[in-house]
Tab-separated table of C-alpha atoms in Angstrom:
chain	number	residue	atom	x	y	z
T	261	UNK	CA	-15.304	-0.667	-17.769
T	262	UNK	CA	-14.789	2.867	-16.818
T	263	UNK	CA	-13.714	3.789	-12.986
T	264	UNK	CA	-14.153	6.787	-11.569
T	265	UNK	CA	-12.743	8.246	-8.683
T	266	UNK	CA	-14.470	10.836	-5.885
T	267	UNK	CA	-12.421	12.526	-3.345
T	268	UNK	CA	-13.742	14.812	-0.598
T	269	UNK	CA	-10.783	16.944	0.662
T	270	UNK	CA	-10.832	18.756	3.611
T	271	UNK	CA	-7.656	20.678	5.314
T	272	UNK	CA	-6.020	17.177	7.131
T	273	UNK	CA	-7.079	14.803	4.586
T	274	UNK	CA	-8.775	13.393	1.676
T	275	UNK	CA	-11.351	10.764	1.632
T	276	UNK	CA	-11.093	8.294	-1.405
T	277	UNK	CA	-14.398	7.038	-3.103
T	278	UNK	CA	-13.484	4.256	-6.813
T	279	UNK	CA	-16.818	2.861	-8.500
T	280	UNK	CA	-17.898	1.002	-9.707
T	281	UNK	CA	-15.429	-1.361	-7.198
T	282	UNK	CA	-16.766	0.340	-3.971
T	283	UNK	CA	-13.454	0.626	-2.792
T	284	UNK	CA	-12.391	4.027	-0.003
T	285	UNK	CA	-9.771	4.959	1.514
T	286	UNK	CA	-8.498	8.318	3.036
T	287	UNK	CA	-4.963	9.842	2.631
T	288	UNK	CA	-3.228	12.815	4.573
T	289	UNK	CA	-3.664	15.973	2.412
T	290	UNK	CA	0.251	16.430	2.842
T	291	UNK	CA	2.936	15.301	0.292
T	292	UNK	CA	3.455	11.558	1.507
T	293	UNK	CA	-0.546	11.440	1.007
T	294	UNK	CA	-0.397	12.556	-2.281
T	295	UNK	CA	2.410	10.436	-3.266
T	296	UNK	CA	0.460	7.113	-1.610
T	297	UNK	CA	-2.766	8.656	-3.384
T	298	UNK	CA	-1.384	9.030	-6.696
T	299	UNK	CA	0.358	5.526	-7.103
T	300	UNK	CA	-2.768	3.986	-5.234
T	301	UNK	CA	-5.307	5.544	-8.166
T	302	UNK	CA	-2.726	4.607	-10.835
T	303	UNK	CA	-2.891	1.159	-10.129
T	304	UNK	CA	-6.793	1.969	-10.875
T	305	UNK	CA	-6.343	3.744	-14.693
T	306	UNK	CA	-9.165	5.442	-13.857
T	307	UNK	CA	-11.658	7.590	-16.193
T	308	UNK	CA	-11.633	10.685	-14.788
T	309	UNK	CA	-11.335	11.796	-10.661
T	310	UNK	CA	-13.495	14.247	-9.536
T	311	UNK	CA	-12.673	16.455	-6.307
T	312	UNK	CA	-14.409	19.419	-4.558
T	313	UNK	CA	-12.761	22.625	-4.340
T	314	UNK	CA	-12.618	23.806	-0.819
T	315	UNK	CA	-10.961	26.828	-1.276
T	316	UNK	CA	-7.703	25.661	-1.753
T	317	UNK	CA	-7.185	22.370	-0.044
T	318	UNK	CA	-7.280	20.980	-3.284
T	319	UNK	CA	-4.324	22.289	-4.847
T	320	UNK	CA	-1.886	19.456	-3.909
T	321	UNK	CA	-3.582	16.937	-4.600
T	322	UNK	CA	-4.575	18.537	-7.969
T	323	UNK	CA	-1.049	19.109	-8.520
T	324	UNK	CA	0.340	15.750	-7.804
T	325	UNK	CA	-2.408	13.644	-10.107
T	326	UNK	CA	-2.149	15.580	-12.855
T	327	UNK	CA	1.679	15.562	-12.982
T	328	UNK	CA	0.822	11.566	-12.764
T	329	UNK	CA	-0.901	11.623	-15.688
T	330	UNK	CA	-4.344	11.175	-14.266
T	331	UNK	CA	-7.641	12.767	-15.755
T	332	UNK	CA	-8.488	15.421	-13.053
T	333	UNK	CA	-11.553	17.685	-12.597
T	334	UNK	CA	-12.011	20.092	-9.721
């Protein structure tokens, strides 16, 4: 089954969307988010995540998942 992963960022935080489990949660967009965010979607072996770019906010947490190994797409 594939599992995908949608993630709205904004400056403060991300909000966490996984189908096709319906599961969300949000994260700080900071480094201990990113660190909680990354092992949390790990534990998923998701397909791909998709996140908005927002002109920047996005960076870390682009960063940190792709150094995890994850499938990103912003």
């Amino acid at each position: 089954m594939e599992i995908v992963v949608g993630i709205d960022v904004s400056k403060d935080r991300l909000d966490v969307h996984v189908l096709p489990s319906g599961e969300a949660f949000s994260v700080g967009n900071d480094h201990a988010g990113m660190e909680d965010l990354a092992r949390r979607l790990a534990a998923f072996s998701p397909t791909a995540i998709g996140l908005e770019a927002t002109g920047g906010y996005e960076q870390l947490a682009v960063a940190t998942l792709a150094s995890a190994g994850l499938s990103v797409v912003a």
